[in-house]
mmCIF file of C-alpha atoms in Angstrom:
data_model
loop_
_atom_site.group_PDB
_atom_site.id
_atom_site.type_symbol
_atom_site.label_atom_id
_atom_site.label_comp_id
_atom_site.label_asym_id
_atom_site.label_seq_id
_atom_site.Cartn_x
_atom_site.Cartn_y
_atom_site.Cartn_z
ATOM 1 C CA UNK C 233 -17.378 -17.335 46.738
ATOM 2 C CA UNK C 234 -17.336 -17.764 43.284
ATOM 3 C CA UNK C 235 -16.227 -16.679 39.704
ATOM 4 C CA UNK C 236 -17.597 -17.670 36.297
ATOM 5 C CA UNK C 237 -15.505 -17.334 33.312
ATOM 6 C CA UNK C 238 -16.318 -17.110 29.690
ATOM 7 C CA UNK C 239 -14.520 -18.580 27.062
ATOM 8 C CA UNK C 240 -15.312 -16.512 23.909
ATOM 9 C CA UNK C 241 -13.090 -18.312 21.675
ATOM 10 C CA UNK C 242 -14.757 -20.742 18.665
ATOM 11 C CA UNK C 243 -11.837 -23.121 19.703
ATOM 12 C CA UNK C 244 -13.055 -24.330 22.777
ATOM 13 C CA UNK C 245 -9.761 -25.918 23.861
ATOM 14 C CA UNK C 246 -7.506 -23.366 22.592
ATOM 15 C CA UNK C 247 -5.264 -20.678 23.864
ATOM 16 C CA UNK C 248 -7.991 -18.533 25.530
ATOM 17 C CA UNK C 249 -9.119 -21.563 27.445
ATOM 18 C CA UNK C 250 -5.757 -22.351 28.399
ATOM 19 C CA UNK C 251 -5.404 -18.782 29.575
ATOM 20 C CA UNK C 252 -8.649 -18.659 31.699
ATOM 21 C CA UNK C 253 -7.786 -22.379 32.953
ATOM 22 C CA UNK C 254 -4.433 -21.012 34.572
ATOM 23 C CA UNK C 255 -6.342 -17.971 36.352
ATOM 24 C CA UNK C 256 -9.028 -20.232 37.298
ATOM 25 C CA UNK C 257 -6.462 -23.046 38.696
ATOM 26 C CA UNK C 258 -5.211 -20.089 41.126
ATOM 27 C CA UNK C 259 -8.511 -19.037 42.220
ATOM 28 C CA UNK C 260 -9.603 -22.339 43.057
ATOM 29 C CA UNK C 261 -5.821 -22.791 44.807
ATOM 30 C CA UNK C 262 -6.829 -19.682 46.829
ATOM 31 C CA UNK C 263 -10.412 -21.609 47.887
ATOM 32 C CA UNK C 264 -12.588 -19.662 45.394
ATOM 33 C CA UNK C 265 -15.256 -21.814 43.458
ATOM 34 C CA UNK C 266 -14.971 -21.391 39.659
ATOM 35 C CA UNK C 267 -16.903 -22.426 36.091
ATOM 36 C CA UNK C 268 -15.765 -22.037 32.850
ATOM 37 C CA UNK C 269 -18.304 -21.687 30.090
ATOM 38 C CA UNK C 270 -17.877 -21.795 26.176
ATOM 39 C CA UNK C 271 -19.755 -19.395 24.581
ATOM 40 C CA UNK C 272 -21.644 -21.852 21.977
ATOM 41 C CA UNK C 273 -22.112 -19.811 18.995
ATOM 42 C CA UNK C 274 -23.354 -18.086 17.371
ATOM 43 C CA UNK C 275 -24.988 -15.690 19.458
ATOM 44 C CA UNK C 276 -27.147 -12.773 18.175
ATOM 45 C CA UNK C 277 -26.219 -9.197 18.851
ATOM 46 C CA UNK C 278 -28.530 -6.916 20.835
ATOM 47 C CA UNK C 279 -31.498 -5.816 18.287
ATOM 48 C CA UNK C 280 -32.194 -2.711 20.476
ATOM 49 C CA UNK C 281 -35.897 -3.796 20.599
ATOM 50 C CA UNK C 282 -35.735 -2.383 24.525
ATOM 51 C CA UNK C 283 -38.004 -5.364 25.944
ATOM 52 C CA UNK C 284 -35.191 -5.500 28.850
ATOM 53 C CA UNK C 285 -36.153 -2.176 30.171
ATOM 54 C CA UNK C 286 -40.251 -3.134 29.591
ATOM 55 C CA UNK C 287 -40.157 -6.111 31.418
ATOM 56 C CA UNK C 288 -36.981 -5.571 33.739
ATOM 57 C CA UNK C 289 -36.740 -9.464 34.760
ATOM 58 C CA UNK C 290 -33.402 -9.909 34.187
ATOM 59 C CA UNK C 291 -33.450 -11.886 31.117
ATOM 60 C CA UNK C 292 -32.826 -10.943 27.273
ATOM 61 C CA UNK C 293 -36.024 -10.942 25.017
ATOM 62 C CA UNK C 294 -33.838 -12.880 22.523
ATOM 63 C CA UNK C 295 -34.402 -16.315 23.917
ATOM 64 C CA UNK C 296 -32.554 -18.344 21.117
ATOM 65 C CA UNK C 297 -29.060 -19.152 22.205
ATOM 66 C CA UNK C 298 -27.281 -19.010 25.573
ATOM 67 C CA UNK C 299 -27.265 -15.794 26.528
ATOM 68 C CA UNK C 300 -30.212 -15.419 29.165
ATOM 69 C CA UNK C 301 -28.287 -18.555 31.001
ATOM 70 C CA UNK C 302 -25.110 -16.607 30.836
ATOM 71 C CA UNK C 303 -26.481 -13.529 32.290
ATOM 72 C CA UNK C 304 -28.043 -15.837 35.047
ATOM 73 C CA UNK C 305 -24.641 -16.985 35.769
ATOM 74 C CA UNK C 306 -22.854 -13.892 35.839
ATOM 75 C CA UNK C 307 -25.941 -12.310 38.506
ATOM 76 C CA UNK C 308 -24.942 -15.278 40.484
ATOM 77 C CA UNK C 309 -21.233 -14.921 40.623
ATOM 78 C CA UNK C 310 -18.823 -12.581 42.883
ATOM 79 C CA UNK C 311 -16.550 -12.429 40.065
ATOM 80 C CA UNK C 312 -16.639 -12.254 36.053
ATOM 81 C CA UNK C 313 -13.958 -13.130 33.890
ATOM 82 C CA UNK C 314 -14.321 -12.652 30.285
ATOM 83 C CA UNK C 315 -11.972 -14.424 28.106
ATOM 84 C CA UNK C 316 -11.428 -13.524 24.057
ATOM 85 C CA UNK C 317 -9.138 -14.391 21.071
ATOM 86 C CA UNK C 318 -7.987 -10.930 19.395
ATOM 87 C CA UNK C 319 -9.434 -11.462 15.593
ATOM 88 C CA UNK C 320 -8.524 -8.405 13.613
ATOM 89 C CA UNK C 321 -7.646 -6.442 16.596
ATOM 90 C CA UNK C 322 -11.158 -6.840 18.533
ATOM 91 C CA UNK C 323 -13.408 -9.058 20.283
ATOM 92 C CA UNK C 324 -15.010 -12.513 18.575
ATOM 93 C CA UNK C 325 -18.610 -11.758 17.727
ATOM 94 C CA UNK C 326 -20.102 -14.279 20.468
ATOM 95 C CA UNK C 327 -17.978 -11.971 23.205
ATOM 96 C CA UNK C 328 -19.361 -8.845 21.698
ATOM 97 C CA UNK C 329 -22.824 -10.057 21.667
ATOM 98 C CA UNK C 330 -22.623 -11.603 25.344
ATOM 99 C CA UNK C 331 -21.206 -7.985 26.364
ATOM 100 C CA UNK C 332 -24.014 -5.970 24.515
ATOM 101 C CA UNK C 333 -26.879 -8.149 25.742
ATOM 102 C CA UNK C 334 -25.820 -8.538 29.283
ATOM 103 C CA UNK C 335 -24.899 -5.431 29.536
ATOM 104 C CA UNK C 336 -28.428 -3.623 28.604
ATOM 105 C CA UNK C 337 -30.310 -6.057 30.809
ATOM 106 C CA UNK C 338 -27.859 -5.560 33.693
ATOM 107 C CA UNK C 339 -28.615 -1.623 33.378
ATOM 108 C CA UNK C 340 -31.993 -2.057 32.828
ATOM 109 C CA UNK C 341 -32.525 -4.143 35.994
ATOM 110 C CA UNK C 342 -30.807 -1.950 38.532
ATOM 111 C CA UNK C 343 -27.124 -2.457 37.277
ATOM 112 C CA UNK C 344 -27.089 -6.295 38.215
ATOM 113 C CA UNK C 345 -23.252 -6.394 37.991
ATOM 114 C CA UNK C 346 -22.733 -3.644 40.498
ATOM 115 C CA UNK C 347 -19.534 -3.769 42.584
ATOM 116 C CA UNK C 348 -18.583 -7.241 41.330
ATOM 117 C CA UNK C 349 -14.986 -8.409 40.518
ATOM 118 C CA UNK C 350 -14.530 -8.268 36.634
ATOM 119 C CA UNK C 351 -11.212 -9.280 35.128
ATOM 120 C CA UNK C 352 -10.583 -9.601 30.961
ATOM 121 C CA UNK C 353 -8.338 -12.162 29.392
ATOM 122 C CA UNK C 354 -6.734 -12.041 25.712
ATOM 123 C CA UNK C 355 -5.101 -14.540 23.528
ATOM 124 C CA UNK C 356 -3.526 -12.905 20.571
ATOM 125 C CA UNK C 357 -1.117 -14.148 18.161
ATOM 126 C CA UNK C 358 1.219 -11.006 17.665
ATOM 127 C CA UNK C 359 -0.635 -7.603 18.417
ATOM 128 C CA UNK C 360 -4.058 -6.249 18.393
ATOM 129 C CA UNK C 361 -5.127 -7.271 22.208
ATOM 130 C CA UNK C 362 -5.000 -3.930 23.762
ATOM 131 C CA UNK C 363 -8.158 -2.892 22.106
ATOM 132 C CA UNK C 364 -9.811 -6.222 23.007
ATOM 133 C CA UNK C 365 -8.797 -5.783 26.503
ATOM 134 C CA UNK C 366 -10.050 -2.255 26.365
ATOM 135 C CA UNK C 367 -13.357 -3.318 24.799
ATOM 136 C CA UNK C 368 -13.799 -5.903 27.908
ATOM 137 C CA UNK C 369 -12.717 -3.661 30.444
ATOM 138 C CA UNK C 370 -15.097 -0.529 29.102
ATOM 139 C CA UNK C 371 -17.946 -3.395 29.750
ATOM 140 C CA UNK C 372 -16.626 -3.934 33.304
ATOM 141 C CA UNK C 373 -16.259 0.013 34.071
ATOM 142 C CA UNK C 374 -19.904 0.769 32.660
ATOM 143 C CA UNK C 375 -21.542 -2.049 34.841
ATOM 144 C CA UNK C 376 -19.743 -0.336 38.006
ATOM 145 C CA UNK C 377 -17.738 -3.436 38.405
ATOM 146 C CA UNK C 378 -14.216 -3.432 40.101
ATOM 147 C CA UNK C 379 -11.518 -4.626 37.750
ATOM 148 C CA UNK C 380 -8.872 -7.050 39.075
ATOM 149 C CA UNK C 381 -5.040 -6.480 37.721
ATOM 150 C CA UNK C 382 -1.959 -8.158 37.588
ATOM 151 C CA UNK C 383 1.857 -7.215 37.086
ATOM 152 C CA UNK C 384 1.234 -6.896 33.306
ATOM 153 C CA UNK C 385 -1.788 -6.854 30.901
ATOM 154 C CA UNK C 386 -4.032 -10.108 30.862
ATOM 155 C CA UNK C 387 -2.433 -11.168 27.761
ATOM 156 C CA UNK C 388 -0.708 -14.167 26.482
ATOM 157 C CA UNK C 389 0.739 -14.987 23.109
ATOM 158 C CA UNK C 390 0.318 -17.925 21.058
ATOM 159 C CA UNK C 391 -0.774 -18.863 17.413
ATOM 160 C CA UNK C 392 -1.631 -22.362 17.477
ATOM 161 C CA UNK C 393 -3.553 -24.497 19.898
ATOM 162 C CA UNK C 394 -1.850 -24.533 23.601
ATOM 163 C CA UNK C 395 0.586 -22.211 22.366
ATOM 164 C CA UNK C 396 -0.081 -19.584 25.227
ATOM 165 C CA UNK C 397 1.266 -22.513 27.400
ATOM 166 C CA UNK C 398 4.923 -21.864 26.147
ATOM 167 C CA UNK C 399 4.477 -18.065 27.100
ATOM 168 C CA UNK C 400 5.673 -18.015 30.468
ATOM 169 C CA UNK C 401 5.544 -14.502 31.041
ATOM 170 C CA UNK C 402 1.924 -14.651 29.936
ATOM 171 C CA UNK C 403 0.952 -17.653 32.185
ATOM 172 C CA UNK C 404 2.498 -16.056 34.895
ATOM 173 C CA UNK C 405 0.442 -12.694 34.518
ATOM 174 C CA UNK C 406 -2.642 -15.099 34.484
ATOM 175 C CA UNK C 407 -1.597 -16.767 37.910
ATOM 176 C CA UNK C 408 -0.832 -13.350 39.460
ATOM 177 C CA UNK C 409 -4.458 -12.283 38.217
ATOM 178 C CA UNK C 410 -5.971 -15.247 39.711
ATOM 179 C CA UNK C 411 -4.051 -14.428 43.110
ATOM 180 C CA UNK C 412 -5.088 -10.828 42.822
ATOM 181 C CA UNK C 413 -8.613 -11.470 42.160
ATOM 182 C CA UNK C 414 -9.056 -13.650 45.077
ATOM 183 C CA UNK C 415 -7.376 -11.283 47.433
ATOM 184 C CA UNK C 416 -10.093 -8.522 46.030
ATOM 185 C CA UNK C 417 -13.051 -10.741 46.573
ATOM 186 C CA UNK C 418 -12.282 -11.369 49.659
ATOM 187 C CA UNK C 419 -11.382 -7.947 50.907
ATOM 188 C CA UNK C 420 -14.824 -6.981 49.345
ATOM 189 C CA UNK C 421 -16.401 -10.030 51.412
ATOM 190 C CA UNK C 422 -14.993 -9.195 54.719
#
């Protein structure tokens, strides 16, 4: 089993990365192969060209950034984790571009992500994280994915780089998310 995680933060080693790392560490401890990909922007948003519906080749017609590579990784994984910091109570533009373009390509190609396990992870300074958390989960739901949960919302608090590591509840939530995601993946693959 493999889980692919995407860090939507412009800070490659920031709070979102630390939260994702905690989830991935727990998944690895449970025997799940993992990979972390940093969304190296800028990523272009969907242009509504409709080529994904015409070609049905599992790819976005825009081929000037890393989104097609990400779509390929998502299609090959059993689980997908999308992580974003909260900017003005929403996702980063890179994460939104990935969601929109991957979502349309997946829909156009027979719901490519159907029945994969998904999890949202959000870093926040103080407030606004629930909207970002919901936005990611809406992508999972419309993609017919199964959402893994934790003992609280998958959110960690921090302002400066690695501040979330001093949020014991947030880091514990990430470890529990990793445990639950591993358990769910095992049950689905029985």
